[in-house]
Each structure stands twice: as C-alpha cells, then as structure tokens.
C-alpha cells in the first residue's frame, strides 16, 4: 500500500537496496568504505523519531460516537476515584441512570444521571479509560456489600449474566453465591440482592433474550497472488451502532464460524466467510469488554483476555450471543497506566494460559484460573505473544528506553528461573537475557504477535513460526537457532501487505488457512483502522529459508526447495553486512558499527566462500571474521535474479566449524569477542574518567590530525623535557580514533595488548586504553569530525616516546613518535 498517504515519505527495502548497491561495487572491483550507511530513520529521518506521524495523526474521538450497549468495562475515573476493574451499566427501560460496579470490592461505587460514558480523543481513547458523562447522584448503597463488611471472610467475583436489558452480577461471599442486579425503580437506583444456587448449567436467571437482532453483511475480496493469495474480509463499518473494527484476536467455534475481538470491547461471530464465498455474515457475539486483546477457543470454551480479567464467554442457549461473561480469573495485578495493556493469549497442553502484561511480564494462569505467576520480566510494551509446539513462548517488545530495537524474545515455559529481558533497566548485576531476534526499524518499527503454522494445508511451512508487524503491516518467518542452549535466530520478510497494523493471526482448523487481524493505534504505516484478512495457499512451489545455524566459521541456511548451485556457489551472488544497537536508558538506538566504536553505520562482512550442500537445499556461507553481533544482514541469491534476505541475530557461535564442503577451513579455536551487550552495560553503568582533561597553565598547544587509511598526519613532533603540553587530537577521518603516549621501547608490547581488547567488554569504558603502566597519557575516543584535548607534562628524560591509536588492529600503521630533547 505504498500509494497510501501514510506511506508518502516511507523508505521501502532500504537494507536490500543498500546491499545491492555495494554488491555492485564489489562486482567491479571497488573497495568497500570503512562504514556503510545506517538506516536513516522513519520517513528518511528528517521528521523526528516517529517520522511523519504525531499525536494529531493518532487523535480520534470516534469512540464517543459509538452507540454504547448496556455494559462497558474499563478503567473508571470520575475525578475522585480511579477503579481499575470497573463494570459500567446503563439502567432502566429508557436508560435513565447508570452505575459503576467494582468487582474487587463487590460494591457499587458511583451512580449518575444523563449521558453514559465519554472517552478521550488522545490516541483513539485507548489510554484514558472511561469517564462518566452525566451528573452523579446520591444513593444509599454507595460502597455497601451484600452483607456487612465486617462479616466478610472470603469473597470471589464470578462475572455477570445478560438477559435482555438486565445485568445480573454474580459473586461469592463466605462460600455463599449471590446474585446482584441493579435497576431503576421510581427514578431511583435500586439493587436486588439474593442468595442463588449454581447448577451444572450455571445460574438460573430465566431464558436469555437476544440483544442484537440484526446481522450485518460484508463482501469478501479474493486475492490472485501465488503461491499465497491475500483475501480481504471487508469489515462492516457501516452499522447501526457506529462500532469501529480495530481487530485484536481471532478464534474459531466448533461449528466453523470465526470470532473476531475488537479493541473497543466487542466480539463478533462471522459465518459464510470461507473460500470461495464472496459475502460473509456478521453477528455480535459479545460487547462491553475491557480492551480484549487475545482469544483462545478450545473444548473448554471461548476465553478472552481483557485488561481486567480472563473472561470465558458462554452462549447458554445457542442463539449466537454470549449471555454469561464469566470471570475465569482475575488473580493478577492490573494497572491504570495508559500503556499497561494485557496482550495476547495462548494455552499449553496442560491447560495453562499465558499472556503478556504491560509493566509486569509474562503471566501464567493455571488451568483452573485459581493461580497465577510471572515467569519472565523485562518486556517493553509487548503486543502479544506466540507459543511453539515445544513449549517456547515468543514475546515481542517495542523499542524505547532500555530496549534498543524492537525484538522478539523467547521464554521456555518449563524453566525455573524468572528471566529478565532488560526493561526498564538491568536487574542488579545481572546481564539481561538476550532476545531471540532483533528487528531493525526499517523492517518493523512496532512488533506484533507470533503464530506457529499449525496447518498441513499451507504449503511447506508447517511448524514454522510467523511474526506480524504492527508497524508495517507485514509478515515474517522467524527461524530459530540453538547454540549450546542460547536461543537466537533470524527473521525473513514474506511478500505481501496487510491493510492495518497486524498483530494477531490464527489458522482455521476447518480450511487450514491463515486469518490475520490488525488495528490502528500509533506508529503504524498502514492505511486503515482495522482489518480481517486471509492468507490462502493456492498451490505451487514455495522457496523460503526454513532453518539457520551459526558455526564457528560461517552460517548455514536451509531452504524449502533446491537452490541453483551455479548461482549460489558464487560469492559475488551474495552480500553481508552487520551492525549493533546500544542497550541503555536512551529511547531506542541508532545502528552502530561493531568495528568502529561510536560510529553509526553498517560494517561490510566479507564472505570467503559459498557452498550448496545437503542435497541442494542448504547454503553455507564461510565468514571467517564472524563474531557475536546484534544484526547480521544476509542478501542471498539462490537463483538468477531470485533473492532472499535474512536479518540474523548472532549471540553465540557453535564451538565447531562446518567443513563438509571443499576448501572450508576449521576455525574451532578462533577467539570469540564478548557479546555487544556487555560493553553496552559497562557504558551505561560505569565510567572511567580521563585523568588528563584538567587544564595546565601555560601549556603549549599541539594539534595532531588523523589521516586516511589508518594514519596520523603528524608522524612526529618535539617537546622540551618537563614542558607542559595541551595536545588536541582532531579527527577528520570517517572512523573513530584515539591517541596514547607510551614509554620508550613499548610500542609492540602495548600494541599486542590493544589487539586483545577485542575480547574485553570493558574496553570501551576505558576508551580502548590497555591497562599497563607503559601508557603515559591518552585521549578519549574521538568520533569523526570531532576533537579532544588533553593536558600533560612531558617526561624529563630525553628519548623517543611512541604514540599510537589503540583501537584493535590500528596500531601497526597508526603510530608515531614524540621526541623529548
């Protein structure tokens, strides 16, 4: 949807275009520059961090134009109180009054007359909760429980029933079950409270009455792409209630109908949607939920995760509407914070539920809903999750403070340790757990949820993991690599676009196809407020990477089909580059060179050889210089003009090399650099002050400039014994450098120490200065086009004092002498 106005400034395929540009340079024998260009930022980087979008873009008071039903749950604010799990109800035949029930205290906390609720226009109203739109009225039952508060020993909220216009709350006090129904009698608020008996069918409140008599129709548009077509199930935006369709979850009932949850609190039942139907029927199944953001449908029922509780929706009489909104579990902490959403819902083979709780972590809810625990923390604004068949939860994180890039984390559900993935900062002295993959901003600026390909009718991708991008409306394969227990992997962009910010997907157990939904919020480069779409396999070959493994001497990529050996065996067919992010308290991170500290940009990665192996379905790239890196980009040509790109995250390298192809060299004993996050932690939490920055009176100014090709333009200079010196290192070069003065005769000794700094995670904190008494004075690291001044007193003993740049590998050619006479 590049023609959409929101994409008017968007840079498409930046990494592929950059790789192809420099691959072309290599083909004609040109030398690579020291640092390649970093992604400039959203919309070219000239309109701020969030590109051409701002609060005005995301503002909408559409929720205030919705014809609300009898019930609406939300964070309630009236100026005097904030109730995080409120249920607001319109009362009376003509909706003369409204009330707010608090399920945590089992009391009514507010009653008002006039209009029902209003919502903020900031970010579609999703941050501000609900506010009463009328005038409060006094009522006798304010804050009162069904029995005297002093007599309550135990209490439990069970949910509410809907029966036409009436709402019946159900709760348990001291083991007794009460039904509590608010209404209007003679213009006044009145509650009817009585003991009740639960049966196998629930509470007997009479035959439920349908609430929404009308069904809606919408067109189904079929795509013609191959091998996967994207069909669009048009949303019935023209409806009697002005209800928006910001999609948040998908499920499938046993009769084949689909369920679609929306951010505004609805669940819709869709029938007659399967291919080749051209028109689907929509029926409202439930409404008034508190920001539902995930659905699981199984033999135990329809479960919806909301911000207040895990709700089970029960249609007691089979009329296509839920009439019992059961509180299956509210045994977890919720928050009134605007960004503290509860996103995604998965269930494992033992019946446990999992969801991502903003500000807390991954919440596990026991199969009976009675117990909860947090199994991992440190996720920034996770919008969903995924669950693999072997029990690994995947969790997306949004870039921001202490989250340098969007990423997908992996948590083993059976692990005993509560892992921490870095937000909102390190946990004590621990190194944060590392993500499965990082996601570059130019590929996915806002990550959605994941879904395993459970269908055997969706081509050769069965068992693979899919990732959805809320920010770009795209879909990716996520490949998983396990190196000595460290999970890492790669993301592979898949063709196609979706209409809205995609973050949920489910495979239908009936037609075997993928159904995807999305919504607008903020930061999504998609054209519509919501979408419900199907990705349908039409047959034919599917050539995609299916696996990856990082060896000591390179990277192996497995494909779904045979690749063209004549093309893929040529190193000129491929291109690789890498970069790091910086973990810290800043908002997000630029893309940094791993070879040149502080430089924004990408490092060219030389591929020594390419070998097609394993019956023609795998490609091994020999990369002798491979080291741990946040992002390794591979652009692979697997057939003439057929390219695939992978964004690989390399936390660890296999202890063994791959040598099962002609000419490959084992590098089993190659030194491995520390992970980049160790240096980031050192920079963020420790600083070694430079002892030579204090000015000296009457110091003689000397300027040394760097040159091209790792050199100092000044190769020697003279000073007097004991003279005070103000030395400025000016760096017009394109990479960072420093300057260190050494004791006579120690150049090689110190030079050898600088080479070893590559494996020292604290090297950057010490400005790449080795710990030795042979260093007499030094500058900080000086970035390109910057300078740094130090002050020192020249030695009193005459002689030749070498100086050098202490970046690993620079010193052999980047050195000179200070002569004391």
Tab-separated table of C-alpha atoms in Angstrom, residues 157-594:
chain	number	residue	atom	x	y	z
A	157	UNK	CA	-16.305	-12.290	41.750
A	158	UNK	CA	-17.769	-14.779	39.263
A	159	UNK	CA	-18.936	-12.467	36.457
A	160	UNK	CA	-22.287	-11.305	35.142
A	161	UNK	CA	-25.244	-12.536	33.137
A	162	UNK	CA	-27.014	-10.605	30.424
A	163	UNK	CA	-30.724	-11.081	29.980
A	164	UNK	CA	-32.208	-8.533	27.615
A	165	UNK	CA	-31.808	-5.141	29.276
A	166	UNK	CA	-30.902	-6.568	32.671
A	167	UNK	CA	-27.449	-7.303	34.089
A	168	UNK	CA	-27.032	-9.753	36.958
A	169	UNK	CA	-23.721	-9.748	38.800
A	170	UNK	CA	-22.744	-12.999	40.467
A	171	UNK	CA	-20.263	-13.329	43.296
A	172	UNK	CA	-19.387	-15.484	46.248
A	173	UNK	CA	-19.104	-14.322	49.875
A	174	UNK	CA	-18.111	-16.742	52.628
A	175	UNK	CA	-18.965	-19.633	50.318
A	176	UNK	CA	-22.474	-18.390	49.521
A	177	UNK	CA	-23.381	-17.338	45.977
A	178	UNK	CA	-25.226	-14.056	45.492
A	179	UNK	CA	-26.892	-12.538	42.500
A	180	UNK	CA	-26.962	-8.772	42.430
A	181	UNK	CA	-28.980	-6.927	39.783
A	182	UNK	CA	-29.067	-3.112	39.587
A	183	UNK	CA	-32.079	-1.266	38.135
A	184	UNK	CA	-34.178	1.875	38.319
A	185	UNK	CA	-37.318	1.918	40.458
A	186	UNK	CA	-39.395	5.129	40.604
A	187	UNK	CA	-36.485	7.063	39.201
A	188	UNK	CA	-34.054	5.882	41.896
A	189	UNK	CA	-31.195	3.420	41.898
A	190	UNK	CA	-32.063	0.059	43.368
A	191	UNK	CA	-30.190	-3.220	43.629
A	192	UNK	CA	-31.807	-6.607	44.045
A	193	UNK	CA	-29.571	-8.969	46.022
A	194	UNK	CA	-30.432	-12.575	46.825
A	195	UNK	CA	-28.790	-15.908	47.504
A	196	UNK	CA	-28.609	-18.131	44.470
A	197	UNK	CA	-27.838	-21.724	43.592
A	198	UNK	CA	-25.354	-22.679	40.907
A	199	UNK	CA	-26.179	-25.716	38.810
A	200	UNK	CA	-24.225	-27.545	36.142
A	201	UNK	CA	-25.709	-25.060	33.660
A	202	UNK	CA	-24.811	-22.067	35.794
A	203	UNK	CA	-27.175	-19.667	37.483
A	204	UNK	CA	-30.874	-19.907	36.706
A	205	UNK	CA	-31.935	-16.430	35.605
A	206	UNK	CA	-34.538	-17.495	33.097
A	207	UNK	CA	-34.361	-17.874	29.339
A	208	UNK	CA	-31.800	-15.412	27.875
A	209	UNK	CA	-33.129	-12.891	25.390
A	210	UNK	CA	-31.226	-11.811	22.293
A	211	UNK	CA	-29.774	-8.330	22.493
A	212	UNK	CA	-28.716	-7.648	18.908
A	213	UNK	CA	-31.376	-8.762	16.460
A	214	UNK	CA	-29.615	-7.520	13.350
A	215	UNK	CA	-26.911	-9.290	11.419
A	216	UNK	CA	-24.573	-7.494	9.031
A	217	UNK	CA	-23.217	-8.422	5.607
A	218	UNK	CA	-19.834	-7.659	4.099
A	219	UNK	CA	-18.033	-8.530	0.894
A	220	UNK	CA	-15.124	-10.941	0.652
A	221	UNK	CA	-12.489	-9.895	-1.896
A	222	UNK	CA	-10.261	-12.636	-3.271
A	223	UNK	CA	-6.597	-12.042	-3.981
A	224	UNK	CA	-4.880	-13.519	-7.022
A	225	UNK	CA	-1.274	-13.724	-5.787
A	226	UNK	CA	0.645	-17.015	-5.939
A	227	UNK	CA	1.526	-19.192	-4.141
A	228	UNK	CA	-0.218	-17.289	-1.329
A	229	UNK	CA	-3.186	-15.031	-2.024
A	230	UNK	CA	-4.345	-12.389	0.442
A	231	UNK	CA	-8.147	-12.262	0.675
A	232	UNK	CA	-9.900	-9.399	2.430
A	233	UNK	CA	-12.993	-9.944	4.526
A	234	UNK	CA	-14.382	-6.432	4.425
A	235	UNK	CA	-15.343	-5.045	7.810
A	236	UNK	CA	-18.997	-3.899	8.222
A	237	UNK	CA	-18.033	-0.388	9.213
A	238	UNK	CA	-21.474	0.922	8.209
A	239	UNK	CA	-23.514	-0.439	11.108
A	240	UNK	CA	-26.353	0.800	13.348
A	241	UNK	CA	-24.057	1.338	16.328
A	242	UNK	CA	-21.175	3.197	14.629
A	243	UNK	CA	-18.937	0.481	16.051
A	244	UNK	CA	-15.291	0.566	14.900
A	245	UNK	CA	-13.435	-2.632	13.996
A	246	UNK	CA	-9.936	-2.459	15.475
A	247	UNK	CA	-9.096	-6.176	15.393
A	248	UNK	CA	-7.372	-7.745	18.415
A	249	UNK	CA	-7.954	-11.500	18.369
A	250	UNK	CA	-9.230	-14.426	16.307
A	251	UNK	CA	-10.790	-17.775	17.228
A	252	UNK	CA	-12.917	-20.487	15.622
A	253	UNK	CA	-16.023	-22.123	17.088
A	254	UNK	CA	-16.766	-25.854	16.667
A	255	UNK	CA	-19.397	-25.072	14.017
A	256	UNK	CA	-16.722	-23.408	11.823
A	257	UNK	CA	-17.734	-19.823	12.471
A	258	UNK	CA	-14.964	-17.337	13.253
A	259	UNK	CA	-14.729	-14.978	16.203
A	260	UNK	CA	-13.106	-11.557	15.938
A	261	UNK	CA	-12.412	-9.430	19.019
A	262	UNK	CA	-12.001	-5.668	18.780
A	263	UNK	CA	-10.209	-3.106	20.916
A	264	UNK	CA	-13.453	-1.300	21.735
A	265	UNK	CA	-14.793	-4.346	23.577
A	266	UNK	CA	-16.766	-6.387	21.033
A	267	UNK	CA	-16.534	-9.987	19.888
A	268	UNK	CA	-18.106	-10.728	16.508
A	269	UNK	CA	-19.207	-14.082	15.082
A	270	UNK	CA	-18.624	-14.431	11.335
A	271	UNK	CA	-20.187	-17.113	9.134
A	272	UNK	CA	-20.143	-17.929	5.401
A	273	UNK	CA	-16.645	-16.444	5.081
A	274	UNK	CA	-14.661	-19.424	3.811
A	275	UNK	CA	-13.370	-19.507	0.250
A	276	UNK	CA	-14.961	-19.245	-2.304
A	277	UNK	CA	-17.714	-17.238	-0.554
A	278	UNK	CA	-17.990	-13.624	-1.668
A	279	UNK	CA	-20.173	-12.392	1.204
A	280	UNK	CA	-19.823	-13.002	4.931
A	281	UNK	CA	-22.413	-12.604	7.693
A	282	UNK	CA	-21.551	-10.842	10.974
A	283	UNK	CA	-23.380	-11.210	14.281
A	284	UNK	CA	-22.429	-9.504	17.515
A	285	UNK	CA	-21.443	-12.192	19.999
A	286	UNK	CA	-20.399	-10.038	22.985
A	287	UNK	CA	-19.763	-6.401	23.830
A	288	UNK	CA	-18.623	-4.135	26.635
A	289	UNK	CA	-15.387	-5.991	27.374
A	290	UNK	CA	-12.352	-4.166	28.756
A	291	UNK	CA	-9.914	-3.891	25.842
A	292	UNK	CA	-9.894	-7.579	24.794
A	293	UNK	CA	-6.540	-8.348	23.174
A	294	UNK	CA	-6.469	-12.104	22.686
A	295	UNK	CA	-8.721	-15.146	22.218
A	296	UNK	CA	-8.361	-18.882	22.783
A	297	UNK	CA	-11.171	-21.216	21.734
A	298	UNK	CA	-10.957	-24.869	22.754
A	299	UNK	CA	-13.133	-27.633	24.176
A	300	UNK	CA	-13.413	-25.695	27.458
A	301	UNK	CA	-14.984	-22.674	25.814
A	302	UNK	CA	-14.291	-19.203	24.472
A	303	UNK	CA	-11.629	-17.410	26.525
A	304	UNK	CA	-10.862	-13.729	26.028
A	305	UNK	CA	-8.040	-11.925	27.810
A	306	UNK	CA	-9.102	-8.459	28.857
A	307	UNK	CA	-7.400	-5.804	30.896
A	308	UNK	CA	-9.467	-6.651	33.981
A	309	UNK	CA	-9.723	-10.444	33.798
A	310	UNK	CA	-9.588	-13.622	31.763
A	311	UNK	CA	-13.196	-13.899	30.625
A	312	UNK	CA	-14.993	-17.027	29.480
A	313	UNK	CA	-17.911	-16.168	27.214
A	314	UNK	CA	-20.778	-18.637	27.408
A	315	UNK	CA	-23.711	-18.835	24.983
A	316	UNK	CA	-26.150	-20.750	27.187
A	317	UNK	CA	-28.995	-21.157	24.714
A	318	UNK	CA	-27.142	-21.388	21.372
A	319	UNK	CA	-28.585	-18.215	19.864
A	320	UNK	CA	-25.189	-16.932	18.743
A	321	UNK	CA	-24.777	-14.442	21.613
A	322	UNK	CA	-22.844	-14.805	24.850
A	323	UNK	CA	-25.087	-14.273	27.854
A	324	UNK	CA	-22.716	-15.239	30.668
A	325	UNK	CA	-19.463	-13.259	30.949
A	326	UNK	CA	-17.644	-15.463	33.422
A	327	UNK	CA	-14.667	-14.121	35.347
A	328	UNK	CA	-12.497	-17.182	34.830
A	329	UNK	CA	-9.552	-15.496	36.540
A	330	UNK	CA	-8.730	-12.078	37.907
A	331	UNK	CA	-5.942	-13.330	40.159
A	332	UNK	CA	-3.421	-10.928	38.730
A	333	UNK	CA	-2.478	-7.298	39.111
A	334	UNK	CA	-3.815	-4.835	36.587
A	335	UNK	CA	-2.903	-1.190	36.197
A	336	UNK	CA	-4.489	2.153	35.440
A	337	UNK	CA	-1.420	3.154	33.418
A	338	UNK	CA	-2.253	4.162	29.875
A	339	UNK	CA	0.256	1.824	28.210
A	340	UNK	CA	-0.218	-1.145	30.544
A	341	UNK	CA	-2.209	-3.318	28.163
A	342	UNK	CA	-2.588	-7.078	28.579
A	343	UNK	CA	-1.897	-8.605	25.194
A	344	UNK	CA	-2.187	-11.963	23.516
A	345	UNK	CA	-3.486	-15.277	24.818
A	346	UNK	CA	-2.103	-18.788	24.388
A	347	UNK	CA	-2.806	-22.102	26.140
A	348	UNK	CA	-0.422	-25.031	26.537
A	349	UNK	CA	-1.074	-28.771	26.544
A	350	UNK	CA	-1.536	-28.772	30.335
A	351	UNK	CA	-4.235	-26.118	30.088
A	352	UNK	CA	-2.199	-23.207	31.425
A	353	UNK	CA	-2.875	-19.807	29.877
A	354	UNK	CA	-0.198	-17.252	29.016
A	355	UNK	CA	-0.486	-13.535	28.336
A	356	UNK	CA	1.822	-10.515	28.253
A	357	UNK	CA	1.097	-7.940	30.959
A	358	UNK	CA	2.466	-4.455	30.315
A	359	UNK	CA	4.883	-3.371	33.030
A	360	UNK	CA	4.989	-6.835	34.633
A	361	UNK	CA	5.973	-9.605	32.258
A	362	UNK	CA	4.637	-12.935	31.066
A	363	UNK	CA	1.717	-14.062	33.180
A	364	UNK	CA	0.862	-17.745	33.562
A	365	UNK	CA	-2.683	-18.569	34.665
A	366	UNK	CA	-3.336	-22.086	35.903
A	367	UNK	CA	-5.774	-24.317	34.036
A	368	UNK	CA	-8.490	-23.695	36.638
A	369	UNK	CA	-7.816	-19.946	36.817
A	370	UNK	CA	-7.086	-20.075	40.544
A	371	UNK	CA	-3.349	-19.360	40.477
A	372	UNK	CA	-1.077	-17.022	38.563
A	373	UNK	CA	2.641	-16.354	38.427
A	374	UNK	CA	5.088	-14.267	36.413
A	375	UNK	CA	7.554	-16.449	34.525
A	376	UNK	CA	9.670	-13.737	32.853
A	377	UNK	CA	10.061	-9.959	33.032
A	378	UNK	CA	11.741	-7.089	31.192
A	379	UNK	CA	9.478	-6.672	28.153
A	380	UNK	CA	8.664	-3.177	26.917
A	381	UNK	CA	5.064	-2.780	25.691
A	382	UNK	CA	4.647	-6.369	24.437
A	383	UNK	CA	1.800	-6.548	21.897
A	384	UNK	CA	1.013	-10.246	22.004
A	385	UNK	CA	2.948	-13.479	22.104
A	386	UNK	CA	3.257	-16.889	20.484
A	387	UNK	CA	3.652	-20.471	21.705
A	388	UNK	CA	5.629	-23.144	19.869
A	389	UNK	CA	4.863	-26.855	19.960
A	390	UNK	CA	7.917	-27.489	22.163
A	391	UNK	CA	6.829	-25.013	24.814
A	392	UNK	CA	8.708	-21.846	23.909
A	393	UNK	CA	6.824	-18.579	24.353
A	394	UNK	CA	7.749	-15.786	21.983
A	395	UNK	CA	7.229	-12.224	23.161
A	396	UNK	CA	7.550	-9.047	21.064
A	397	UNK	CA	8.950	-5.851	22.558
A	398	UNK	CA	8.660	-2.282	21.301
A	399	UNK	CA	11.816	-0.192	21.007
A	400	UNK	CA	12.314	2.528	23.573
A	401	UNK	CA	14.196	3.069	26.816
A	402	UNK	CA	16.331	0.043	27.695
A	403	UNK	CA	15.031	-1.631	24.532
A	404	UNK	CA	17.387	-0.539	21.745
A	405	UNK	CA	15.328	-2.032	18.928
A	406	UNK	CA	12.081	-3.884	18.574
A	407	UNK	CA	12.707	-7.535	19.234
A	408	UNK	CA	11.193	-10.972	19.783
A	409	UNK	CA	12.165	-12.741	22.988
A	410	UNK	CA	11.935	-16.476	23.703
A	411	UNK	CA	10.985	-17.952	27.066
A	412	UNK	CA	10.900	-21.673	27.810
A	413	UNK	CA	7.680	-22.310	29.742
A	414	UNK	CA	9.303	-25.035	31.848
A	415	UNK	CA	12.261	-23.029	33.059
A	416	UNK	CA	12.573	-22.437	36.820
A	417	UNK	CA	14.422	-19.134	36.657
A	418	UNK	CA	12.419	-15.930	36.098
A	419	UNK	CA	14.345	-14.360	33.249
A	420	UNK	CA	14.702	-10.623	32.731
A	421	UNK	CA	14.988	-9.183	29.222
A	422	UNK	CA	16.271	-5.726	30.057
A	423	UNK	CA	13.370	-3.301	30.579
A	424	UNK	CA	13.252	-0.922	32.448
A	425	UNK	CA	16.952	-1.433	33.078
A	426	UNK	CA	19.363	-4.102	34.317
A	427	UNK	CA	18.291	-6.225	37.281
A	428	UNK	CA	21.091	-5.742	39.783
A	429	UNK	CA	24.390	-7.010	38.454
A	430	UNK	CA	22.744	-9.482	36.064
A	431	UNK	CA	23.277	-9.346	32.334
A	432	UNK	CA	19.816	-9.171	30.708
A	433	UNK	CA	18.528	-12.227	28.896
A	434	UNK	CA	19.073	-11.886	25.163
A	435	UNK	CA	16.238	-11.781	22.615
A	436	UNK	CA	15.626	-14.457	20.027
A	437	UNK	CA	15.958	-11.812	17.309
A	438	UNK	CA	16.307	-8.070	16.959
A	439	UNK	CA	14.069	-6.285	14.432
A	440	UNK	CA	15.554	-3.314	12.544
A	441	UNK	CA	13.422	-0.154	12.469
A	442	UNK	CA	13.495	-0.181	8.690
A	443	UNK	CA	11.770	-3.580	8.761
A	444	UNK	CA	9.484	-3.456	11.798
A	445	UNK	CA	9.151	-0.362	13.962
A	446	UNK	CA	6.321	-1.842	16.091
A	447	UNK	CA	6.249	-5.593	16.670
A	448	UNK	CA	3.019	-7.596	16.932
A	449	UNK	CA	2.413	-11.188	17.979
A	450	UNK	CA	3.516	-14.537	16.564
A	451	UNK	CA	1.754	-17.670	15.353
A	452	UNK	CA	3.003	-21.186	14.619
A	453	UNK	CA	1.946	-22.648	11.260
A	454	UNK	CA	-0.298	-25.412	12.592
A	455	UNK	CA	-1.876	-26.318	9.268
A	456	UNK	CA	-0.709	-29.009	6.850
A	457	UNK	CA	-2.646	-27.287	4.065
A	458	UNK	CA	-0.495	-24.162	3.911
A	459	UNK	CA	2.435	-25.273	1.792
A	460	UNK	CA	5.826	-26.385	3.138
A	461	UNK	CA	5.837	-24.032	6.133
A	462	UNK	CA	4.178	-26.377	8.641
A	463	UNK	CA	5.758	-25.962	12.052
A	464	UNK	CA	7.405	-22.644	11.217
A	465	UNK	CA	6.874	-19.508	13.293
A	466	UNK	CA	5.269	-16.401	11.783
A	467	UNK	CA	5.713	-12.874	13.104
A	468	UNK	CA	3.333	-9.985	12.444
A	469	UNK	CA	4.412	-6.358	12.231
A	470	UNK	CA	2.019	-3.832	13.686
A	471	UNK	CA	4.248	-1.018	12.437
A	472	UNK	CA	4.489	-2.027	8.778
A	473	UNK	CA	1.560	-4.401	8.218
A	474	UNK	CA	3.948	-7.143	7.106
A	475	UNK	CA	4.546	-10.793	7.937
A	476	UNK	CA	7.826	-12.614	8.535
A	477	UNK	CA	9.197	-16.084	9.088
A	478	UNK	CA	11.127	-16.445	12.342
A	479	UNK	CA	13.891	-19.057	12.182
A	480	UNK	CA	15.247	-20.442	15.428
A	481	UNK	CA	18.857	-21.419	16.139
A	482	UNK	CA	20.000	-23.059	19.366
A	483	UNK	CA	23.730	-22.765	20.119
A	484	UNK	CA	24.632	-24.538	23.359
A	485	UNK	CA	21.300	-23.570	24.897
A	486	UNK	CA	21.378	-19.950	23.709
A	487	UNK	CA	18.344	-19.250	21.544
A	488	UNK	CA	18.894	-16.923	18.594
A	489	UNK	CA	17.601	-16.768	15.073
A	490	UNK	CA	16.637	-14.778	12.015
A	491	UNK	CA	13.617	-13.054	10.514
A	492	UNK	CA	12.753	-13.453	6.845
A	493	UNK	CA	10.390	-10.929	5.206
A	494	UNK	CA	7.495	-12.577	3.381
A	495	UNK	CA	5.773	-10.980	0.396
A	496	UNK	CA	2.523	-9.061	0.771
A	497	UNK	CA	0.999	-6.311	2.876
A	498	UNK	CA	-1.946	-6.049	5.220
A	499	UNK	CA	-4.401	-3.187	5.492
A	500	UNK	CA	-3.853	-2.385	9.144
A	501	UNK	CA	-1.347	-2.844	11.963
A	502	UNK	CA	-1.277	-6.646	12.047
A	503	UNK	CA	-0.662	-8.239	15.426
A	504	UNK	CA	-2.791	-11.403	15.639
A	505	UNK	CA	-3.103	-14.471	13.465
A	506	UNK	CA	-4.775	-17.869	13.750
A	507	UNK	CA	-5.022	-20.893	11.481
A	508	UNK	CA	-8.523	-22.187	10.938
A	509	UNK	CA	-8.866	-25.874	11.856
A	510	UNK	CA	-11.505	-26.122	9.141
A	511	UNK	CA	-9.962	-24.744	5.944
A	512	UNK	CA	-6.337	-24.762	7.157
A	513	UNK	CA	-5.689	-21.176	6.076
A	514	UNK	CA	-4.207	-18.244	7.995
A	515	UNK	CA	-6.502	-15.489	9.250
A	516	UNK	CA	-4.945	-12.188	10.310
A	517	UNK	CA	-6.334	-9.133	12.040
A	518	UNK	CA	-4.951	-5.721	12.900
A	519	UNK	CA	-5.794	-2.245	14.076
A	520	UNK	CA	-4.605	1.325	14.207
A	521	UNK	CA	-3.138	2.835	17.314
A	522	UNK	CA	0.063	4.809	16.917
A	523	UNK	CA	3.128	4.251	14.799
A	524	UNK	CA	1.578	2.013	12.161
A	525	UNK	CA	2.312	2.651	8.476
A	526	UNK	CA	-0.918	1.061	7.302
A	527	UNK	CA	-3.921	2.721	5.625
A	528	UNK	CA	-6.988	1.527	7.585
A	529	UNK	CA	-8.210	1.424	11.196
A	530	UNK	CA	-8.674	-2.324	11.182
A	531	UNK	CA	-8.578	-5.423	9.013
A	532	UNK	CA	-9.616	-9.058	8.858
A	533	UNK	CA	-7.757	-10.875	6.089
A	534	UNK	CA	-6.934	-14.405	4.977
A	535	UNK	CA	-3.668	-15.667	3.558
A	536	UNK	CA	-4.696	-18.589	1.343
A	537	UNK	CA	-2.307	-21.153	-0.114
A	538	UNK	CA	-3.106	-21.724	-3.800
A	539	UNK	CA	-0.543	-24.411	-4.524
A	540	UNK	CA	2.824	-24.249	-6.255
A	541	UNK	CA	6.411	-24.014	-5.106
A	542	UNK	CA	7.331	-22.004	-2.035
A	543	UNK	CA	11.030	-21.169	-1.852
A	544	UNK	CA	11.878	-19.725	1.561
A	545	UNK	CA	14.556	-20.215	4.210
A	546	UNK	CA	13.370	-22.738	6.797
A	547	UNK	CA	16.363	-23.073	9.106
A	548	UNK	CA	19.604	-21.432	10.185
A	549	UNK	CA	22.665	-22.337	12.240
A	550	UNK	CA	25.733	-20.305	13.114
A	551	UNK	CA	29.005	-22.206	13.033
A	552	UNK	CA	32.426	-21.042	14.143
A	553	UNK	CA	33.373	-20.282	10.546
A	554	UNK	CA	30.100	-19.149	8.997
A	555	UNK	CA	26.340	-19.504	8.622
A	556	UNK	CA	24.216	-22.337	7.258
A	557	UNK	CA	20.789	-21.566	5.786
A	558	UNK	CA	18.316	-24.344	4.882
A	559	UNK	CA	15.673	-23.767	2.185
A	560	UNK	CA	12.333	-25.341	1.359
A	561	UNK	CA	13.338	-26.142	-2.247
A	562	UNK	CA	16.562	-26.889	-4.086
A	563	UNK	CA	18.607	-23.831	-4.953
A	564	UNK	CA	20.531	-23.123	-8.135
A	565	UNK	CA	24.101	-24.256	-7.460
A	566	UNK	CA	25.667	-22.360	-10.346
A	567	UNK	CA	24.368	-19.088	-8.921
A	568	UNK	CA	24.540	-19.748	-5.200
A	569	UNK	CA	28.091	-21.156	-5.197
A	570	UNK	CA	29.458	-17.793	-6.349
A	571	UNK	CA	30.351	-15.413	-3.532
A	572	UNK	CA	29.536	-12.493	-5.838
A	573	UNK	CA	25.887	-13.588	-5.689
A	574	UNK	CA	25.587	-12.648	-2.039
A	575	UNK	CA	26.194	-9.739	0.284
A	576	UNK	CA	26.548	-9.492	4.057
A	577	UNK	CA	26.772	-6.602	6.483
A	578	UNK	CA	26.323	-6.219	10.232
A	579	UNK	CA	25.626	-3.686	12.945
A	580	UNK	CA	24.879	-3.377	16.646
A	581	UNK	CA	22.428	-1.469	18.796
A	582	UNK	CA	23.264	0.171	22.093
A	583	UNK	CA	21.455	-1.053	25.192
A	584	UNK	CA	20.873	1.848	27.553
A	585	UNK	CA	18.447	4.352	29.005
A	586	UNK	CA	18.069	6.337	25.794
A	587	UNK	CA	14.974	5.919	23.597
A	588	UNK	CA	15.852	3.201	21.103
A	589	UNK	CA	19.222	3.109	19.400
A	590	UNK	CA	20.839	4.029	16.115
A	591	UNK	CA	22.546	1.293	14.124
A	592	UNK	CA	26.206	1.254	15.154
A	593	UNK	CA	29.298	-0.164	13.541
A	594	UNK	CA	30.721	-3.056	15.520
